[in-house]
Amino acid sequence: MARDTKYLLIAMAVVMTLVFSVWNVLLNNFVVEKAAFTGQEIGILQSLREVPGFLAFTAIYLLLWFKEQTFALIFLALMCLGVAITGWFPTTYGLYMTTMVMSIGFHYFETVNQSLTLQWVDKDESAAFMGKILAWKGAASLLAYSAVWVLMEYFNISYNVVYMLFGLVGLIIVVGLWLYFPLFRQAHQQHRKLILRKRYWLYYSLTFLSGARRQIFIVFAGFMMVEKFGYSVGEISLLFIINYIFNMLFAERIGRWIGKVGERKALTVEYIGLICVFTSYAFVENSYIAGGLYVIDHLFFALAIAIKTYFQKIAAPEDIASTAGVSFTINHITAVFIPAILGVVWLTSPTFVFLFGSALAASSLVLALLVPRKPSAGNEVFSTNKTAQDVT
């Protein structure tokens, strides 16, 4: 069964990435060309897109009626449907509606998919497997970008057809997965209520800061490339392609390295690296160095696998589903306000925005030093009073 569950997890990840990448790569051009969006409308759309992530904790209540595997496939199908119908509603409110459909499917699927991964994959190999998932996602993203480029540049296919093509292909694959794979038995019955445990406080804190840093990277790093250094659409696309190639080549190796050295050391390396990257963002004046920092930044985020494997090792098995929803909400808290607040700050001091990112990474580094070398239930936080097994 273990091998079959991994195949299902990989297949779902590939479908999600393939379909979402098409939605993402077409979005800015589509909303401007077909719906005459200004900065105000795209800002509202992006804020709406994050609302389901913020409300991901509500997924636990839907699990009262659905098995997690069924839940994941239903909402993956909903995401595909949302993408498929996007081109049919080229208006402001139409795009708000289709974005919400897509986003509900995406965020609820991701919440339960994370829970299933932590339940189905053994602790000893989860880091390597999550790295393999990132590699497959990189390949799916490259396929999506390449296909969109060929279809629209060489065959002049319309936005609507491209959205429908990938959305419906994704939907057909999801139905195939539903029919092909049996309903796998859960080793541990999951809680069907919202759970916050004091002993998980370090995991919650690391997740919160990770979400805040991610928003700075997503919103402002790429924007700086265009505004300050004049990167073209092609050059930005090239940076994305390089990032996904790195994922394909190195993500699984990074996962294996995390499994070998442990979460404490992996997170320490990540946060020291991110302090250097964000500080460099603040003062960089060379476009090539800026592009290099962008790629390095993306690579460091692969080390965030260690946060998930840390939780897997300290969690009670029956808490995983509930805590996955809570952690997704915690991760998205900052998505509601950081882009808007720092967007105002950006007008007067882009340097401060990135130095704020450095401060967040430094705070994460302090927390990373509290991760035990051998985390487990009952050994969630490093202490000098712990036994020798935790300090050797």
Coordinates of C-alpha atoms in Angstrom, one line a residue:
M1 CA 0.0 0.0 0.0
A2 CA 2.8 2.4 0.8
R3 CA 4.0 2.6 -2.8
D4 CA 0.5 3.1 -4.1
T5 CA -0.1 6.0 -1.7
K6 CA 3.1 7.7 -2.8
Y7 CA 2.1 7.3 -6.4
L8 CA -1.3 9.0 -5.6
L9 CA 0.4 11.8 -3.8
I10 CA 2.8 12.4 -6.7
A11 CA 0.0 12.3 -9.2
M12 CA -2.2 14.8 -7.3
A13 CA 0.8 17.1 -6.9
V14 CA 1.5 17.0 -10.6
V15 CA -2.1 17.8 -11.6
M16 CA -2.3 20.6 -9.1
T17 CA 0.9 22.2 -10.2
L18 CA 0.2 21.8 -13.9
V19 CA -3.2 23.4 -13.8
F20 CA -2.4 26.1 -11.3
S21 CA 0.8 27.1 -13.2
V22 CA -1.3 27.8 -16.3
W23 CA -3.8 29.9 -14.3
N24 CA -0.9 31.8 -12.7
V25 CA 1.2 32.4 -15.9
L26 CA -1.8 33.8 -17.8
L27 CA -3.4 35.8 -15.1
N28 CA -1.7 39.2 -15.4
N29 CA -2.0 39.4 -19.2
F30 CA -5.6 38.0 -19.2
V31 CA -7.0 40.5 -16.6
V32 CA -5.4 43.5 -18.3
E33 CA -6.2 42.5 -21.9
K34 CA -9.7 41.1 -21.4
A35 CA -11.0 42.7 -18.3
A36 CA -9.1 46.1 -18.3
F37 CA -7.9 45.6 -14.7
T38 CA -6.0 48.3 -12.9
G39 CA -3.8 48.0 -9.8
Q40 CA -6.9 48.3 -7.7
E41 CA -8.7 45.3 -9.2
I42 CA -5.7 43.0 -9.3
G43 CA -5.0 43.9 -5.6
I44 CA -8.5 43.0 -4.6
L45 CA -8.3 39.7 -6.7
Q46 CA -5.1 38.7 -5.0
S47 CA -6.5 39.4 -1.6
L48 CA -9.6 37.4 -2.4
R49 CA -7.4 34.6 -3.6
E50 CA -5.7 34.4 -0.1
V51 CA -9.0 34.3 1.9
P52 CA -9.6 30.5 1.5
G53 CA -6.0 29.9 2.7
F54 CA -6.7 32.0 5.8
L55 CA -9.9 29.9 6.4
A56 CA -8.2 26.6 5.7
F57 CA -8.8 25.5 9.3
T58 CA -12.5 25.0 8.4
A59 CA -11.5 22.0 6.3
I60 CA -11.5 19.9 9.5
Y61 CA -15.3 20.3 9.8
L62 CA -15.8 19.1 6.2
L63 CA -13.9 15.9 7.2
L64 CA -17.0 15.0 9.3
W65 CA -18.6 14.0 6.0
F66 CA -15.6 13.0 3.8
K67 CA -12.6 10.8 4.1
E68 CA -9.4 12.8 3.6
Q69 CA -8.5 11.0 0.4
T70 CA -11.9 11.7 -1.1
F71 CA -11.8 15.3 0.2
A72 CA -8.4 15.9 -1.5
L73 CA -9.7 14.7 -4.9
I74 CA -13.0 16.6 -4.6
F75 CA -11.2 19.9 -4.0
L76 CA -8.5 19.2 -6.6
A77 CA -11.3 18.7 -9.1
L78 CA -12.9 22.0 -7.9
M79 CA -9.6 23.8 -8.5
C80 CA -9.4 22.4 -12.1
L81 CA -13.0 23.4 -12.7
G82 CA -12.3 27.0 -11.5
V83 CA -9.4 27.2 -14.0
A84 CA -11.4 25.7 -16.8
I85 CA -14.2 28.3 -16.5
T86 CA -11.9 31.3 -16.0
G87 CA -11.9 32.4 -19.7
W88 CA -15.7 32.4 -19.8
F89 CA -15.9 35.3 -17.3
P90 CA -13.6 38.1 -18.6
T91 CA -15.2 40.7 -16.3
T92 CA -14.1 42.1 -12.9
Y93 CA -16.7 40.3 -10.8
G94 CA -16.6 37.2 -13.1
L95 CA -12.8 36.9 -12.4
Y96 CA -13.4 37.5 -8.7
M97 CA -15.9 34.6 -8.7
T98 CA -13.7 32.1 -10.7
T99 CA -10.7 33.0 -8.7
M100 CA -12.5 32.1 -5.5
V101 CA -13.6 28.8 -7.0
M102 CA -10.1 28.0 -8.0
S103 CA -8.6 29.2 -4.7
I104 CA -11.0 27.2 -2.5
G105 CA -10.1 24.1 -4.4
F106 CA -6.4 24.9 -4.3
H107 CA -6.1 25.7 -0.6
Y108 CA -8.4 23.0 0.7
F109 CA -6.6 20.4 -1.4
E110 CA -3.2 21.6 -0.2
T111 CA -4.3 21.5 3.4
V112 CA -5.5 17.9 3.3
N113 CA -2.7 16.8 0.9
Q114 CA -0.2 17.9 3.5
S115 CA -2.0 15.9 6.1
L116 CA -2.1 12.8 4.0
T117 CA 1.6 13.1 3.2
L118 CA 2.6 13.3 6.9
Q119 CA 0.3 10.3 7.6
W120 CA 1.2 8.0 4.7
V121 CA 4.9 8.5 4.5
D122 CA 7.2 7.1 7.2
K123 CA 9.1 9.7 9.3
D124 CA 12.5 8.3 8.2
E125 CA 11.8 9.0 4.5
S126 CA 9.4 11.9 4.6
A127 CA 12.0 14.7 3.9
A128 CA 13.4 12.9 0.9
F129 CA 9.8 12.2 -0.4
M130 CA 8.8 15.8 0.0
G131 CA 11.9 16.8 -2.0
K132 CA 10.8 14.3 -4.7
I133 CA 7.4 16.0 -4.7
L134 CA 9.1 19.4 -5.3
A135 CA 11.1 17.9 -8.1
W136 CA 7.9 16.6 -9.8
K137 CA 6.2 20.0 -9.3
G138 CA 9.2 21.7 -11.0
A139 CA 8.8 19.4 -14.0
A140 CA 5.0 20.0 -14.1
S141 CA 5.5 23.8 -14.0
L142 CA 8.1 23.6 -16.8
L143 CA 5.6 21.6 -18.9
A144 CA 2.9 24.1 -18.2
Y145 CA 4.9 27.1 -19.2
S146 CA 6.3 25.5 -22.3
A147 CA 2.9 24.3 -23.4
V148 CA 1.3 27.8 -22.9
W149 CA 4.2 29.4 -24.8
V150 CA 3.9 27.0 -27.8
L151 CA 0.1 27.1 -27.9
M152 CA -0.2 30.9 -27.7
E153 CA 2.9 32.0 -29.7
Y154 CA 2.8 29.4 -32.5
F155 CA -0.8 28.4 -32.7
N156 CA -2.4 31.6 -31.5
I157 CA -4.8 29.7 -29.2
S158 CA -7.1 32.0 -27.2
Y159 CA -7.0 32.4 -23.4
N160 CA -10.3 30.7 -23.1
V161 CA -9.3 27.6 -24.9
V162 CA -6.0 27.3 -23.0
Y163 CA -7.8 27.7 -19.6
M164 CA -10.4 25.1 -20.7
L165 CA -7.9 22.7 -22.1
F166 CA -5.7 22.4 -19.0
G167 CA -8.6 22.7 -16.6
L168 CA -10.5 19.9 -18.2
V169 CA -7.4 17.7 -18.7
G170 CA -6.8 18.1 -15.0
L171 CA -10.4 17.3 -14.2
I172 CA -10.2 14.1 -16.3
I173 CA -7.0 13.0 -14.6
V174 CA -8.6 13.5 -11.2
V175 CA -11.6 11.4 -12.1
G176 CA -9.1 8.7 -13.3
L177 CA -7.3 8.9 -10.0
W178 CA -10.6 8.5 -8.2
L179 CA -11.5 5.4 -10.2
Y180 CA -8.0 3.8 -10.2
F181 CA -6.8 4.1 -6.6
P182 CA -8.7 2.4 -3.8
L183 CA -9.7 4.2 -0.7
F184 CA -6.7 3.7 1.5
R185 CA -7.1 2.8 5.1
Q186 CA -6.0 5.4 7.6
A187 CA -3.6 4.0 10.2
H188 CA -4.9 6.5 12.9
Q189 CA -8.4 7.9 13.2
Q190 CA -8.0 11.7 12.9
H191 CA -9.7 14.2 15.2
R192 CA -12.6 15.9 13.6
K193 CA -12.4 19.1 15.6
L194 CA -10.1 22.2 15.8
I195 CA -7.1 21.5 17.9
L196 CA -4.5 24.0 19.2
R197 CA -1.9 22.4 21.5
K198 CA 0.6 24.4 23.7
R199 CA 3.3 21.9 22.9
Y200 CA 3.2 22.7 19.2
W201 CA 3.9 26.4 19.8
L202 CA 7.3 26.3 18.2
Y203 CA 5.8 24.7 15.0
Y204 CA 3.1 27.4 14.9
S205 CA 5.7 30.1 15.3
L206 CA 8.0 28.8 12.6
T207 CA 5.0 28.4 10.2
F208 CA 3.8 32.0 10.9
L209 CA 7.2 33.5 10.2
S210 CA 7.7 31.3 7.1
G211 CA 4.4 32.7 5.7
A212 CA 5.5 36.3 6.3
R213 CA 8.8 35.9 4.6
R214 CA 7.2 34.1 1.7
Q215 CA 4.9 37.0 1.1
I216 CA 7.9 39.4 0.8
F217 CA 9.5 37.1 -1.7
I218 CA 6.4 36.5 -3.8
V219 CA 5.2 40.1 -3.9
F220 CA 8.4 42.2 -3.8
A221 CA 11.4 40.3 -5.1
G222 CA 10.0 39.8 -8.6
F223 CA 8.5 43.3 -8.6
M224 CA 12.0 44.7 -7.8
M225 CA 13.4 42.9 -10.9
V226 CA 11.0 44.8 -13.1
E227 CA 10.8 48.2 -11.4
K228 CA 14.5 48.6 -10.5
F229 CA 16.3 46.5 -13.1
G230 CA 13.9 46.6 -16.0
Y231 CA 13.6 42.8 -16.4
S232 CA 11.4 42.0 -19.4
V233 CA 8.6 39.3 -19.4
G234 CA 11.0 36.9 -21.1
E235 CA 13.7 37.5 -18.5
I236 CA 11.3 37.0 -15.6
S237 CA 10.1 33.8 -17.3
L238 CA 13.7 32.7 -17.6
L239 CA 14.2 33.2 -13.8
F240 CA 11.1 31.0 -13.2
I241 CA 12.4 28.3 -15.6
I242 CA 15.8 28.3 -13.8
N243 CA 14.0 28.0 -10.4
Y244 CA 12.0 25.0 -11.6
I245 CA 15.1 23.3 -13.2
F246 CA 16.8 23.7 -9.9
N247 CA 13.8 22.1 -8.2
M248 CA 14.0 19.2 -10.6
L249 CA 17.7 18.7 -10.1
F250 CA 18.2 19.4 -6.4
A251 CA 14.9 19.3 -4.5
E252 CA 15.0 15.5 -3.8
R253 CA 18.7 15.8 -2.8
I254 CA 17.9 18.6 -0.4
G255 CA 15.2 16.5 1.1
R256 CA 17.6 13.6 1.6
W257 CA 20.1 16.0 3.2
I258 CA 17.5 17.2 5.6
G259 CA 16.7 13.6 6.6
K260 CA 20.4 13.0 7.2
V261 CA 21.4 16.1 9.2
G262 CA 18.1 16.8 10.9
E263 CA 15.6 19.7 11.1
R264 CA 17.6 21.9 13.5
K265 CA 20.7 22.1 11.2
A266 CA 18.6 22.4 8.0
L267 CA 16.5 25.3 9.4
T268 CA 19.6 27.0 10.7
V269 CA 21.3 26.9 7.3
E270 CA 18.1 28.1 5.6
Y271 CA 17.6 31.1 7.9
I272 CA 21.3 32.2 7.9
G273 CA 21.1 32.0 4.1
L274 CA 17.9 34.0 3.9
I275 CA 19.3 36.7 6.2
C276 CA 22.1 37.1 3.7
V277 CA 19.8 37.0 0.7
F278 CA 17.2 39.6 2.0
T279 CA 20.0 41.9 3.2
S280 CA 21.6 41.7 -0.2
Y281 CA 18.2 42.4 -1.8
A282 CA 18.1 45.6 0.2
F283 CA 21.3 47.0 -1.3
V284 CA 21.9 45.2 -4.6
E285 CA 22.6 47.4 -7.6
N286 CA 23.5 44.9 -10.3
S287 CA 20.8 43.2 -12.3
Y288 CA 22.7 39.9 -12.7
I289 CA 23.4 39.7 -9.0
A290 CA 19.8 40.4 -8.3
G291 CA 18.7 37.6 -10.6
G292 CA 21.2 35.2 -8.9
L293 CA 19.7 36.2 -5.5
Y294 CA 16.2 35.4 -6.7
V295 CA 17.3 31.9 -7.7
I296 CA 19.2 31.3 -4.5
D297 CA 16.2 32.6 -2.5
H298 CA 13.9 30.1 -4.2
L299 CA 16.3 27.3 -3.5
F300 CA 16.5 28.1 0.2
F301 CA 12.8 27.8 0.5
A302 CA 13.1 24.1 -0.4
L303 CA 14.6 23.7 3.1
A304 CA 11.3 24.6 4.6
I305 CA 10.5 20.9 4.2
A306 CA 12.2 20.7 7.6
I307 CA 9.3 22.5 9.3
K308 CA 6.8 19.8 8.2
T309 CA 9.1 16.9 9.1
Y310 CA 9.7 18.5 12.5
F311 CA 6.0 18.5 13.1
Q312 CA 5.6 15.0 11.9
K313 CA 8.1 13.8 14.5
I314 CA 6.5 15.7 17.5
A315 CA 2.8 15.2 16.6
A316 CA 0.3 12.8 17.9
P317 CA -0.7 10.8 14.8
E318 CA -4.4 11.7 15.3
D319 CA -3.6 15.4 15.5
I320 CA -2.2 15.7 12.0
A321 CA -5.3 16.5 9.9
S322 CA -6.6 19.1 12.3
T323 CA -3.2 20.8 12.7
A324 CA -2.6 20.8 9.0
G325 CA -5.6 23.1 8.6
V326 CA -4.6 25.3 11.6
S327 CA -1.0 25.6 10.2
F328 CA -2.3 26.6 6.7
T329 CA -4.3 29.4 8.3
I330 CA -1.4 30.5 10.4
N331 CA 0.8 30.6 7.3
H332 CA -1.7 32.8 5.5
I333 CA -2.4 35.3 8.3
T334 CA 0.3 37.6 7.0
A335 CA -1.0 37.3 3.4
V336 CA -4.0 39.4 4.4
F337 CA -2.0 42.5 5.5
I338 CA 1.7 42.3 4.8
P339 CA 1.5 43.0 1.0
A340 CA -0.7 46.1 1.6
I341 CA 1.3 47.5 4.5
L342 CA 4.7 46.9 2.9
G343 CA 3.4 48.1 -0.4
V344 CA 2.9 51.5 1.1
V345 CA 6.4 51.3 2.7
W346 CA 7.8 50.4 -0.7
L347 CA 6.9 53.8 -2.1
T348 CA 9.4 55.5 0.2
S349 CA 11.9 52.7 1.1
P350 CA 12.2 49.4 -0.8
T351 CA 15.4 48.9 1.3
F352 CA 13.3 48.7 4.5
V353 CA 11.0 46.1 3.0
F354 CA 13.8 43.7 2.5
L355 CA 15.5 44.5 5.8
F356 CA 12.2 43.6 7.4
G357 CA 12.5 40.3 5.6
S358 CA 16.0 39.9 7.1
A359 CA 14.6 40.6 10.6
L360 CA 11.9 37.9 10.1
A361 CA 14.6 35.5 9.0
A362 CA 16.7 36.4 12.1
S363 CA 13.7 35.7 14.3
S364 CA 13.2 32.4 12.6
L365 CA 16.9 31.6 13.2
V366 CA 16.4 32.2 17.0
L367 CA 13.4 29.8 16.9
A368 CA 15.3 27.2 14.8
L369 CA 17.9 26.9 17.6
L370 CA 15.1 25.7 19.9
V371 CA 14.3 22.8 17.6
P372 CA 15.7 19.6 19.3
R373 CA 18.3 17.6 17.4
K374 CA 16.1 14.6 17.8
P375 CA 12.5 15.9 18.0
S376 CA 9.8 13.6 19.2
A377 CA 6.6 13.7 21.1
G378 CA 7.6 14.9 24.5
N379 CA 10.8 16.4 23.1
E380 CA 9.4 19.3 21.1
V381 CA 11.7 22.1 22.2
F382 CA 15.4 22.1 22.9
S383 CA 16.4 22.5 26.5
T384 CA 19.8 22.3 28.2
N385 CA 18.1 20.3 30.9
K386 CA 17.2 17.5 28.4
T387 CA 19.0 14.3 28.4
A388 CA 22.2 13.7 26.5
Q389 CA 20.4 12.1 23.5
D390 CA 19.1 15.6 22.6
V391 CA 22.5 17.3 22.6
T392 CA 24.7 14.7 21.0

